Tab-separated table of C-alpha atoms in Angstrom:
chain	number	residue	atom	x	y	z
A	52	UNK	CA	157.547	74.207	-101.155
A	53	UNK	CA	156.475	71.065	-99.385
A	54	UNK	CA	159.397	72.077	-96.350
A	55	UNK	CA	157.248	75.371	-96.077
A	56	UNK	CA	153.970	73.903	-95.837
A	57	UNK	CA	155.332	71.718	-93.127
A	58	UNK	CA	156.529	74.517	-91.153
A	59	UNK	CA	153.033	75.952	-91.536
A	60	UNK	CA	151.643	72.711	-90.293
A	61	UNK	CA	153.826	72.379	-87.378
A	62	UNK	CA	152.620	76.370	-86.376
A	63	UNK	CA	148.871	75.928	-87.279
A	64	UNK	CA	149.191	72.865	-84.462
A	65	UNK	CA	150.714	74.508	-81.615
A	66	UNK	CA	149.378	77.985	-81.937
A	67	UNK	CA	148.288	78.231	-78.280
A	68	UNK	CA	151.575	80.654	-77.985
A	69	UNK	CA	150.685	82.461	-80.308
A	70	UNK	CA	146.919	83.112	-79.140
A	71	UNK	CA	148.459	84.069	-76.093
A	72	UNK	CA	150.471	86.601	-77.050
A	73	UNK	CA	147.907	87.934	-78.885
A	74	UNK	CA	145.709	88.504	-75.870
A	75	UNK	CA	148.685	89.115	-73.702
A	76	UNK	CA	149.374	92.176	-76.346
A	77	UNK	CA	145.557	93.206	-76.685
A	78	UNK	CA	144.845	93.368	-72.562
A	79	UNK	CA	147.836	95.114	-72.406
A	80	UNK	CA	147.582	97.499	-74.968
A	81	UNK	CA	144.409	98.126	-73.408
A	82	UNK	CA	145.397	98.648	-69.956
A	83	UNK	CA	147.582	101.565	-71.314
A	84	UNK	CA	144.841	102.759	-73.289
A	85	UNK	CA	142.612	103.181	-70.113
A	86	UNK	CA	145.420	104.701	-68.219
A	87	UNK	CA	146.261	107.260	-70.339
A	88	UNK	CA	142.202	108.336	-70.787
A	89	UNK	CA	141.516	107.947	-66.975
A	90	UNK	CA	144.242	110.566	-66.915
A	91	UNK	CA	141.748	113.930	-67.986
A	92	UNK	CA	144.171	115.634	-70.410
A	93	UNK	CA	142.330	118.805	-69.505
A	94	UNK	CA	144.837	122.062	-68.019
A	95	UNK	CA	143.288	121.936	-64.721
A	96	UNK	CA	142.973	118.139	-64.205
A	97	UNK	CA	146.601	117.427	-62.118
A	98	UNK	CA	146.727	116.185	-58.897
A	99	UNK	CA	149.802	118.187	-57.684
A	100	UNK	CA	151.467	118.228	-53.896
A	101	UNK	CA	153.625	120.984	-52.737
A	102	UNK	CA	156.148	119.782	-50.070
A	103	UNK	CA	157.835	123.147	-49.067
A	104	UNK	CA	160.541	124.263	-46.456
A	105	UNK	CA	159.979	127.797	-47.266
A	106	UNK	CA	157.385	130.705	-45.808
A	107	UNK	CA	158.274	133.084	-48.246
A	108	UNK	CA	156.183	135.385	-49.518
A	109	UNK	CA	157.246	134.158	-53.165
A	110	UNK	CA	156.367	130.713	-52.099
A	111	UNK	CA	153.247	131.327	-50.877
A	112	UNK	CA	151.927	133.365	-53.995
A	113	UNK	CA	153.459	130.754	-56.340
A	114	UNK	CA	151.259	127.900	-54.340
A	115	UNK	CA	148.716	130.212	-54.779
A	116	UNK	CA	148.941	130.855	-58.482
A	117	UNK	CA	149.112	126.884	-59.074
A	118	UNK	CA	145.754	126.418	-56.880
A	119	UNK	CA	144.224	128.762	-59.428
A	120	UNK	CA	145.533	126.049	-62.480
A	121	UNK	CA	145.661	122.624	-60.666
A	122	UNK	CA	144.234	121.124	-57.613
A	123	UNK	CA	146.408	121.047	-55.255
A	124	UNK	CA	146.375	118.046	-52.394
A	125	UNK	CA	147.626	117.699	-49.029
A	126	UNK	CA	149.773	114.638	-48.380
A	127	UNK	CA	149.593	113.343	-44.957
A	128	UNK	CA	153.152	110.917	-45.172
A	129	UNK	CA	155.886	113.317	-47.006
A	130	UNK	CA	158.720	111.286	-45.975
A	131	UNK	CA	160.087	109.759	-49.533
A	132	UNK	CA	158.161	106.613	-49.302
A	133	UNK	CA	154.994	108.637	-49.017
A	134	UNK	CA	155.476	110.337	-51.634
A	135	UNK	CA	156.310	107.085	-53.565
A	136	UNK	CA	153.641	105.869	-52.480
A	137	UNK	CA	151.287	108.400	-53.044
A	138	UNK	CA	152.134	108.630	-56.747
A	139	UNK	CA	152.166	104.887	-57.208
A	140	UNK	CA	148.667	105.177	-56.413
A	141	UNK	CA	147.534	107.670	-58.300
A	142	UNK	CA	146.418	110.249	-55.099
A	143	UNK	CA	148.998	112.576	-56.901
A	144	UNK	CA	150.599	113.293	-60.356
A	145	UNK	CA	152.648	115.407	-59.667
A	146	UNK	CA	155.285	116.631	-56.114
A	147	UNK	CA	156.950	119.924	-56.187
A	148	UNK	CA	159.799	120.159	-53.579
A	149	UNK	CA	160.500	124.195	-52.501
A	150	UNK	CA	164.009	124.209	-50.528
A	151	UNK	CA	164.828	126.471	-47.982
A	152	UNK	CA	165.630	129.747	-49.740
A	153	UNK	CA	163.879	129.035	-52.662
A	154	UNK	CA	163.227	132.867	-52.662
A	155	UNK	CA	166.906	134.120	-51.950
A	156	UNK	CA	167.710	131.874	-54.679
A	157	UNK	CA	165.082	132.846	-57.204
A	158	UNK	CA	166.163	136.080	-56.532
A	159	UNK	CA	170.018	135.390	-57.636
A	160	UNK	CA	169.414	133.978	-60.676
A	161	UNK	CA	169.396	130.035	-59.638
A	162	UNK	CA	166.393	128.993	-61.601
A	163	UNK	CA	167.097	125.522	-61.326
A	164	UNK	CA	166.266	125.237	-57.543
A	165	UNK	CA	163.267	123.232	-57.437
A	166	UNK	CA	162.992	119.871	-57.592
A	167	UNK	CA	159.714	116.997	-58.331
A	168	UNK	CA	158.832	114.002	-58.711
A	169	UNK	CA	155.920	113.039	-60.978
A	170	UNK	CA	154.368	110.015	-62.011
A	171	UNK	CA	155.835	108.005	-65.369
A	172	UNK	CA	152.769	107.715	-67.368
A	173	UNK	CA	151.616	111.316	-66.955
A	174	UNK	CA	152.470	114.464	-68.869
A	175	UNK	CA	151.975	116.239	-65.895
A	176	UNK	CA	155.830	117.084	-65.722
A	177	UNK	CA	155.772	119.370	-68.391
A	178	UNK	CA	152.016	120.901	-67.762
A	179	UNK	CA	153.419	121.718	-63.899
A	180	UNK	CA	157.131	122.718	-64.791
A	181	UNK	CA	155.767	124.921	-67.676
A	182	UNK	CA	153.468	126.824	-65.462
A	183	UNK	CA	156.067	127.084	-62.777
A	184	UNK	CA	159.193	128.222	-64.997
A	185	UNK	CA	156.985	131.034	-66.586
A	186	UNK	CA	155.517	132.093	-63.134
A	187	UNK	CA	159.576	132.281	-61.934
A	188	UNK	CA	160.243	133.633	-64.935
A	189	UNK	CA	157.917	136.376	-64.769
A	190	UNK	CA	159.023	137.090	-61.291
A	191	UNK	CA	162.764	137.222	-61.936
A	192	UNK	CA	162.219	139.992	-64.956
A	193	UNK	CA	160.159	142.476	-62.537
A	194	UNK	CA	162.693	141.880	-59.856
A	195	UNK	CA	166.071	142.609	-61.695
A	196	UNK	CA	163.845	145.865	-63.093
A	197	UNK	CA	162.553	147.089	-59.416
A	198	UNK	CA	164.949	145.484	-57.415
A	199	UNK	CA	162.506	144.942	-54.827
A	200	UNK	CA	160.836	141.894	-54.173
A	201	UNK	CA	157.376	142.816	-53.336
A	202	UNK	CA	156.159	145.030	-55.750
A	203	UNK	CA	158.029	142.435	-58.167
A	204	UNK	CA	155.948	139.468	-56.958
A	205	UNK	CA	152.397	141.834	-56.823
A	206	UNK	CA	153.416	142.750	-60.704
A	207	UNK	CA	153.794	138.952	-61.402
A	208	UNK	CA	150.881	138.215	-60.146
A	209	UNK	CA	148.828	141.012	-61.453
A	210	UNK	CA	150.545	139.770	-65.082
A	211	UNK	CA	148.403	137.555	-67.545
A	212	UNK	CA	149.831	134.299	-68.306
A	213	UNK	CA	147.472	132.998	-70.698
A	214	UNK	CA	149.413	133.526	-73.960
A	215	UNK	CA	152.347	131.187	-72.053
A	216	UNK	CA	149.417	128.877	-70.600
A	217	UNK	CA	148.464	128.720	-74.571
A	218	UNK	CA	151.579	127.321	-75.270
A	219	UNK	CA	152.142	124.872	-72.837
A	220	UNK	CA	148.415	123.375	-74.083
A	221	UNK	CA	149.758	122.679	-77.607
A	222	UNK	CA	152.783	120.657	-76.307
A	223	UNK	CA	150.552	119.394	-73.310
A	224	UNK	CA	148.372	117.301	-76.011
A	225	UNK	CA	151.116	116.379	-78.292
A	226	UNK	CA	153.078	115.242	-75.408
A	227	UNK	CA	150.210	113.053	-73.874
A	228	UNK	CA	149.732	112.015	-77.848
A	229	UNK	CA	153.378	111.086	-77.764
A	230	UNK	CA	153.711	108.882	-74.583
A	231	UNK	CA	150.118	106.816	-75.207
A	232	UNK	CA	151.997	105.670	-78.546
A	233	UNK	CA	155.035	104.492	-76.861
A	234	UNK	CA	153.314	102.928	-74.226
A	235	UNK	CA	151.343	100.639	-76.733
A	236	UNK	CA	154.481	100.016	-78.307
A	237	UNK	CA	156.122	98.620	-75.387
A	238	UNK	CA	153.822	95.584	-75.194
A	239	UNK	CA	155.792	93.999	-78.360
A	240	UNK	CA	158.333	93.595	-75.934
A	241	UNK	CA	156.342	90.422	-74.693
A	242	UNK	CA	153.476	89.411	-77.141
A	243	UNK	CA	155.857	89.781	-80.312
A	244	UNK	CA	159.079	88.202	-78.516
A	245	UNK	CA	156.847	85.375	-76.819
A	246	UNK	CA	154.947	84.887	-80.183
A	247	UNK	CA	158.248	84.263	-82.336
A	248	UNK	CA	160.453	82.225	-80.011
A	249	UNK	CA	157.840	80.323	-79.344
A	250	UNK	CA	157.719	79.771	-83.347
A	251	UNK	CA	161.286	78.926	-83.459
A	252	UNK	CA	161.040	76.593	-80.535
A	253	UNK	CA	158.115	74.275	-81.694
A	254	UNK	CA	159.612	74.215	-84.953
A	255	UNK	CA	163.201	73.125	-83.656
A	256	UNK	CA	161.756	70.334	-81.342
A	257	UNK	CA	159.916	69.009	-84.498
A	258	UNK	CA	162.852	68.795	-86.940
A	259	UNK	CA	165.274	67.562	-84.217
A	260	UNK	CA	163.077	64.642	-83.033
A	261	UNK	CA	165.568	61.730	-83.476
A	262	UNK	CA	163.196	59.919	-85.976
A	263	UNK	CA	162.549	62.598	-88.553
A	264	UNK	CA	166.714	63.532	-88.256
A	265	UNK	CA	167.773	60.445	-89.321
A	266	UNK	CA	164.726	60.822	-92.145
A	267	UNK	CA	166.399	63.937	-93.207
A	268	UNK	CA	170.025	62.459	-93.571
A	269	UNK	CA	169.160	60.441	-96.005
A	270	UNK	CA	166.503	62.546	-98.416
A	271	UNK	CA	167.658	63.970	-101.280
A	272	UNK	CA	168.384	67.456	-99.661
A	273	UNK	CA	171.491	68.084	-98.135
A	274	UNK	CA	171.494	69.300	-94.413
A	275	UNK	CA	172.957	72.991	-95.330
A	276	UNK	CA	169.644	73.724	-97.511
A	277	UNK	CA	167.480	71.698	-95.562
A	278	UNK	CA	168.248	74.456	-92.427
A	279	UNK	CA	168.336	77.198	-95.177
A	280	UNK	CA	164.878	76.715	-96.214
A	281	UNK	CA	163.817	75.881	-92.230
A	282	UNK	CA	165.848	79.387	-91.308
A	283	UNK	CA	164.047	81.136	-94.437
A	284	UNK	CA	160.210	80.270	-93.472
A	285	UNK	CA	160.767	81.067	-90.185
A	286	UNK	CA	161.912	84.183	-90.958
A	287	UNK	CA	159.114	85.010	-92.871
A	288	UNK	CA	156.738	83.825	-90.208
A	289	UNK	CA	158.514	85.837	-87.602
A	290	UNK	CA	158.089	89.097	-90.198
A	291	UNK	CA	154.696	87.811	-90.870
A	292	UNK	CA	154.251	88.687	-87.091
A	293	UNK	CA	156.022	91.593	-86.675
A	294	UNK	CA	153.837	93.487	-89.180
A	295	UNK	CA	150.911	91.966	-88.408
A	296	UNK	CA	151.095	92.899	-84.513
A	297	UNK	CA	152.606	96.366	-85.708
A	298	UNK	CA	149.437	97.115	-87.856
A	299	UNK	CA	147.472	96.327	-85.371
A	300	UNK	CA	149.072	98.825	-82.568
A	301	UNK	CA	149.558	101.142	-85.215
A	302	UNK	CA	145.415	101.527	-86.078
A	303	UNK	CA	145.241	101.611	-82.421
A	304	UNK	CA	146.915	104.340	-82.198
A	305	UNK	CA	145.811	106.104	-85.598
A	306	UNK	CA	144.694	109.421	-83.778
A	307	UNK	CA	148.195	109.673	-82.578
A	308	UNK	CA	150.126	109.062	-85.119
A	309	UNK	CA	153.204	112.141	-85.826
A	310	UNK	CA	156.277	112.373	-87.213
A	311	UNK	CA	157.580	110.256	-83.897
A	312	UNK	CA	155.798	107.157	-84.897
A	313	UNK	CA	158.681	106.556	-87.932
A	314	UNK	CA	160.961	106.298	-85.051
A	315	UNK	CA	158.832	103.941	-83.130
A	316	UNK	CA	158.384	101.712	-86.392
A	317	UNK	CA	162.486	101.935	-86.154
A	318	UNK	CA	162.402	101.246	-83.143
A	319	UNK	CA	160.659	97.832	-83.842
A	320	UNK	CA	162.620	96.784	-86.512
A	321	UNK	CA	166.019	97.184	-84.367
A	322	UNK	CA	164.198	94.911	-81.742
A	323	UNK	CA	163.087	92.581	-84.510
A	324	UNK	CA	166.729	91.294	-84.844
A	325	UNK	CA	168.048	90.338	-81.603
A	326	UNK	CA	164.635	88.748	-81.152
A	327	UNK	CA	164.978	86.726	-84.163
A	328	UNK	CA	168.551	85.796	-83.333
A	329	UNK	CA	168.296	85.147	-79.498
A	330	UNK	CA	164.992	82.668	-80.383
A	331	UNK	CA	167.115	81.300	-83.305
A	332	UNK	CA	170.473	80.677	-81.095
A	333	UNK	CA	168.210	79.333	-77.901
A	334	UNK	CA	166.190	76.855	-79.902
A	335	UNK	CA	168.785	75.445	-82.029
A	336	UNK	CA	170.525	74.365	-78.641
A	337	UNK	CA	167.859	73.616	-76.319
A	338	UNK	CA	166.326	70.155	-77.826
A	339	UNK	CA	163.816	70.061	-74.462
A	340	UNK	CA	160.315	71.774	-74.591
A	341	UNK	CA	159.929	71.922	-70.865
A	342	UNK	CA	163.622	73.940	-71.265
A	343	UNK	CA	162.279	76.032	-73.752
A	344	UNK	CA	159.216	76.700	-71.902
A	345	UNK	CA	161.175	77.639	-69.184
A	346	UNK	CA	163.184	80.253	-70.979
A	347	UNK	CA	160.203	82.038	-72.236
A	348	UNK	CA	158.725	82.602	-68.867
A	349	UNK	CA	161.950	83.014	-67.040
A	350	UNK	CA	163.962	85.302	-69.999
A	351	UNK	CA	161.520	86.877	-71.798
A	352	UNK	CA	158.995	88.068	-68.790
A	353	UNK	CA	161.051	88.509	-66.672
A	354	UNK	CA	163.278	91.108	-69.056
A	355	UNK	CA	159.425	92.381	-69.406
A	356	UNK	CA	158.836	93.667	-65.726
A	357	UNK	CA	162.905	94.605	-65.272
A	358	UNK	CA	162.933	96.491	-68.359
A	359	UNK	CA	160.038	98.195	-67.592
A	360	UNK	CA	157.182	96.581	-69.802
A	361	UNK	CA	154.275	95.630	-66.881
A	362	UNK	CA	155.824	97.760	-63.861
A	363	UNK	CA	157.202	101.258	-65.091
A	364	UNK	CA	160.952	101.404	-64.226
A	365	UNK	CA	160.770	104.458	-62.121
A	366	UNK	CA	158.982	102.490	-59.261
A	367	UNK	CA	161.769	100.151	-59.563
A	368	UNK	CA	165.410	100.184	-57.844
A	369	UNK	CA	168.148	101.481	-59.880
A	370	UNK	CA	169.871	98.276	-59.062
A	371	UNK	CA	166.950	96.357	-61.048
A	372	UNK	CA	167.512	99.418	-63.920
A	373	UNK	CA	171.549	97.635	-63.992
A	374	UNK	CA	170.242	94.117	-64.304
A	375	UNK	CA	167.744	94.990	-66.390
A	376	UNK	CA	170.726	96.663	-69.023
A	377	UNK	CA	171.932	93.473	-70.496
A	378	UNK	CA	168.877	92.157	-72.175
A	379	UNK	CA	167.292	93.895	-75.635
A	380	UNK	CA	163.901	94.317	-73.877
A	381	UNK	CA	165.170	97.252	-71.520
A	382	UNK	CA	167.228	99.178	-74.532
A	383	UNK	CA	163.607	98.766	-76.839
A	384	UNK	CA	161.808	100.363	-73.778
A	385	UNK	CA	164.156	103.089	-73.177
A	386	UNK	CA	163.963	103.958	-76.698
A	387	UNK	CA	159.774	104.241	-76.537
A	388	UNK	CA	160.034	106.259	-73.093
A	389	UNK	CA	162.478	108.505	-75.470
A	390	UNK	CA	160.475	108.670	-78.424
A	391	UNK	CA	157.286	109.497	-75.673
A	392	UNK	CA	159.309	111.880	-73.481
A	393	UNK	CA	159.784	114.301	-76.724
A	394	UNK	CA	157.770	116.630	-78.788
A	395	UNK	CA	160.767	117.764	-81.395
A	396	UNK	CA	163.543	116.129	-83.059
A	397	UNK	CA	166.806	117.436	-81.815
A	398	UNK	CA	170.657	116.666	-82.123
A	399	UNK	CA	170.449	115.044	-78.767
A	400	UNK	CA	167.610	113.112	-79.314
A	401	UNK	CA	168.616	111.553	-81.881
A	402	UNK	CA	172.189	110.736	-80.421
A	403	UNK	CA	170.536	108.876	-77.626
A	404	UNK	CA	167.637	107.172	-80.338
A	405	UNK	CA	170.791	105.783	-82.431
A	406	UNK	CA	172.909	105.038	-79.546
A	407	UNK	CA	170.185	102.408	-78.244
A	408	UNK	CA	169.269	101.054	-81.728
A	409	UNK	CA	173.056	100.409	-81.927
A	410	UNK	CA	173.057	98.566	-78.790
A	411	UNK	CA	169.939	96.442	-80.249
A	412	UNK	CA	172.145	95.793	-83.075
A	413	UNK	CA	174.617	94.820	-81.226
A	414	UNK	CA	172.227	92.305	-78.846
A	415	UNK	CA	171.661	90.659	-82.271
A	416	UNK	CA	175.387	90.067	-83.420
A	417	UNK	CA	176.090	88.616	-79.922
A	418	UNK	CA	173.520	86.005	-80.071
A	419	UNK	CA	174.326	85.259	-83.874
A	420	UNK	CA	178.108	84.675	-82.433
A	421	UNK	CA	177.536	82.527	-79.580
A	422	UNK	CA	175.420	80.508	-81.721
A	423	UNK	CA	178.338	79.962	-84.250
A	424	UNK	CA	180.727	78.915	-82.025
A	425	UNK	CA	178.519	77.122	-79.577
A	426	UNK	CA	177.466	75.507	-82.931
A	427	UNK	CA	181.238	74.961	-83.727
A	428	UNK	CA	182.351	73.623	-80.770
A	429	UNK	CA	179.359	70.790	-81.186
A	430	UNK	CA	180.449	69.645	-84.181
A	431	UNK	CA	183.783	69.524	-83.487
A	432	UNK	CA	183.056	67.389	-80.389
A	433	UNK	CA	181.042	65.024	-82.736
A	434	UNK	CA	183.542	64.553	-85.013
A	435	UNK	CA	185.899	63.636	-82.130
A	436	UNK	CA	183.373	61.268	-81.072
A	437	UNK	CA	182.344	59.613	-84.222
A	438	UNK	CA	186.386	59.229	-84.494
């Protein structure tokens, strides 16, 4: 009991980390909050550009019909970095690409002409696409039933779309509902990550100073339960932390809560081990707190704007994406954007869910094996040196 209390001691006197990430985490989480509100979940609120290579009649009328729903914006730069731009920025939420054709296409059956580009923390995708699919949709039916194309398009427009308008609404809101929570979520990635290794490491560089080692040696305890009991209380501090940061996000986030938050709760639990093993494997080789230090703004931030924490990985290079890959952070992150991209459970959801909680699993048994045979070879190496 008295090991634990000194564990508590040694966190109670360096617990500027940990206030830190706790107002790292809180900004943050507020940051998204104002995002998502600034973002008027109302049906007519997106900012949409039209970037079209067609004069078709069918074009025209479906610009038309989306002027009626959204506001529509003229963007003065549509080369590709414009419109990157432009969406960075927040001037649109949403670019709708009509090739040439589009209406000989429509007209064949190709509904999956049309390309966009929208930004990542709007629902404006499905809002837009929604509208658009059932305003092709409608179009297609009257066509293959007249054959001709414009007393097809003046039926379509002449049709009422409200009952599908009615239906995009309902997954409009649970969608937005949906993405908000995963946002939040993703600031664990830094405040709970910083928070523990930062734990791990201050508690390390105590019990390794050379003077309280050689203390150790000779007590009563033997080394193997002396750094079971160490491994044991920081384990509960670090679960301490997880559900006390979790709580937190999660009454944040009451009015959004669905059955997708158990999957973000799993979510967090997957990236609870490789955290606890990557800060347990670092710390238990790196005896230097200027090291340490280093690590956690190097590793752990810098996993936090390549994995897509602070700058959304969209607005990022795909070669950043690949980088990215190999730490836990990005895998956690895709998982939220997954759990925020969908309204129902499905077979392929859950394929991709599990496939990147297996790879956080996985994260966690590498650490836990380079530690045992980095661990391995060091005492082997003493034992040839003591010889």
């Amino acid at each position: 009991m008295s090991l634990y209390k000194t564990v508590v001691k040694i966190l109670k006197a360096n617990k500027v980390n940990l206030v830190i990430a706790v107002i790292v985490t809180v900004i943050t989480t507020f940051f998204y909050a104002r995002t998502m509100l600034s973002t008027d979940t109302a049906m007519t609120s997106v900012n949409l550009a039209v970037v079209t290579q067609e004069d078709s009649a069918l074009s025209k009328a479906l610009i038309d019909h989306l002027k009626e729903k959204q506001t529509v914006v003229e963007l003065n730069d549509t080369s590709q970095r414009g419109i990157d731009d432009a969406l960075y920025f927040g001037e649109v939420d949403y670019v709708l690409f009509l090739p040439k054709g589009f209406a000989e296409k429509i007209e064949s059956g190709q509904q999956s002409v049309i390309n966009a580009q929208s930004r990542p923390d709007a629902f404006a995708k499905t809002l837009v696409e929604g509208q658009v699919n059932t305003f092709l949709s409608t179009y297609t039916a009257f066509y293959q039933a007249t054959g001709n194309s414009e007393t097809a398009l003046k039926k379509t427009i002449s049709t009422s779309v409200i009952e599908g308008d009615e239906t995009i609404r309902s997954g409009y809101h649970e969608g937005v509902n949906h993405q908000f929570g995963s946002s939040v979520f993703n600031t664990l990635a830094y405040g709970l990550f910083l928070a523990i290794f930062s734990g791990y490491g201050v508690v390390n560089l105590v019990f390794n100073r050379k003077e309280i080692k050689n203390r150790n040696q000779v007590s009563p305890v033997s080394t193997r339960r002396l750094n079971r009991a160490i491994s044991l209380g920081m384990l509960g501090y670090s679960l301490l932390l997880t559900t006390c940061f979790t709580i937190g996000l999660l009454l944040f986030t009451r009015n959004t809560w669905s059955g997708m938050t158990g999957y973000l709760l799993l979510n967090v639990l997957c990236f609870f081990l490789p955290i606890v093993t990557f800060s347990t494997c670092i710390t238990s080789l790196v005896k230097n707190s200027e090291a340490l230090s280093g690590i956690s703004n190097v590793y752990i931030m810098g996993s936090c704007f390549l994995g897509g924490v602070f700058v959304s990985a969209d607005f990022l290079p795909d070669f950043i994406s690949k980088i990215a890959s190999f730490t836990p952070t990005y895998w956690f992150v895709q998982n939220n954007l997954l759990i925020g991209n969908t309204t129902s459970v499905n077979g392929d959801f859950l394929t991709k869910f599990w496939m990147n909680c297996f790879i956080l699993v996985l994260f966690a048994s590498a650490f836990l094996i380079i530690q045992f045979v980095l661990k391995k070879d060091s005492q082997w190496f003493s034992k040839k040196s003591f010889a």
